[in-house]
Amino acid sequence: MSLRCALRRFSCKSRFQGHARFFSTGSYSSFSNRKPLEICSRFPIGLKVMDCRETYCWGSHAFHDVRYQIHHDNSSIAEEPLDPFSLVADELLILANRLRSMVVAEVPKLASAAEYFFKLGVEGKRFRPTVLLLMASALNMPIPKSAADSVFESVSKDLRTRQQCIAEITEMIHVASLLHDDVLDDADTRRGIGSLNFVMGNKLAVLAGDFLLSRACVALASLKNTEVVTLLATVVEHLVTGETMQMTTTPEQRYSMEYYLQKTYYKTASLISNSCKAIALLAGQTAEVSMLAFDYGRNLLIDDVLDFTGTSAYLGKGSLSDIRQGIVTAPILFAIEEFPQLRTVVDRGFDDPSDIDLALEYLGKSRGIQRTRELAAQHAQIAAEAIDSLPESDDEDVLISRRALVDLTHRVITRTK
């Protein structure tokens, strides 16, 4: 389905004259104990997004009664939320086929390993390519003459193809990081099937990840844009830095929200934020617009930072699973602020099953889960405001794409699994 056809299906009959935004009857700013939020303002925080074709709860603490308001002249009309994934479904199919062709290797065993998570049925939701394709449409607008003059030589005639290439590169980097993470974590499953390291061994999984990174580098070089190459090369550096920070955390750093958020930005949010910026740079947008694209990606909620889902019980189990690997996530950090004795329980490592129940009891009595959701809501609002601050446009495709990007900020934090 083309974006324009999707627009006709989901939009109202009148032509949009303004840009989309969402609002909530809840408060985003009146959070108690603002120290963690102050920390957030100083670090380029982003949050890792899981697959999102799931069931969503429209009644979360921070997003009660969320709806859209589209400005038309001086009045407004309520709009149904869109399905962002359907807007770029056709492009995602093309992108998936290209990815499968890009990871073909001469050595059969390496080829089989490299395409493991690109095969039909296990390729995931393609959240990052969806975001990037929507961002490309959201920025499809005239650029200032001075900016156009400065990038005339570097922008190809087929801009959309180049932006699709960014989506492909981003997905290859992401999958490579998953392969490496599974080896480091000794994981045995991924996306509902056996992890590559479990099926083919650690050595081949590491080599497959390296192969994907090399293919991403070749595709990146083909764009012949030095600034974009620098951006995505920095992403790879951040992935290594974040993983190293996680592996070498000192006892004090382990319980520092500031350290935790910085580390998680490197591990997860740097990829999507810098890729969004790359989309803007390829389009020849100004530095200001490029930074708005970056800010959207930086604040798009990603589960590794907040690590929460629809129920408190599931949240607790997920948090404890991370703790066993030495990773303390936001809900536990917030809970320890209220109940310092929980730190002693966490330090013991949960060899004693009774400590699991004790930790869950402390987590349940604390405001850790609620404060995590409030932090999530604040970042969702910042991401939506970045889209709202883009230069005005009356182009239907641009407006519907911006609505979809705002919708994604809500869908991610209200998922129930």
XYZ file of C-alpha atoms in Angstrom, residues 57 307-318 363 369 373 415-417:
19
model
C -3.066 -0.978 26.753
C 12.238 -2.410 30.996
C 8.535 -2.420 31.761
C 5.428 -3.938 30.282
C 1.726 -4.307 30.981
C 1.817 -5.952 34.401
C 3.809 -5.369 37.554
C 4.429 -9.086 37.977
C 6.010 -9.413 34.537
C 8.031 -6.289 35.163
C 9.426 -7.719 38.339
C 10.446 -10.999 36.718
C 12.089 -9.191 33.814
C 9.497 -3.462 44.260
C 7.226 0.958 38.497
C 6.261 4.860 33.637
C 2.400 -2.344 24.923
C 1.374 -5.176 27.234
C 3.951 -7.788 26.191
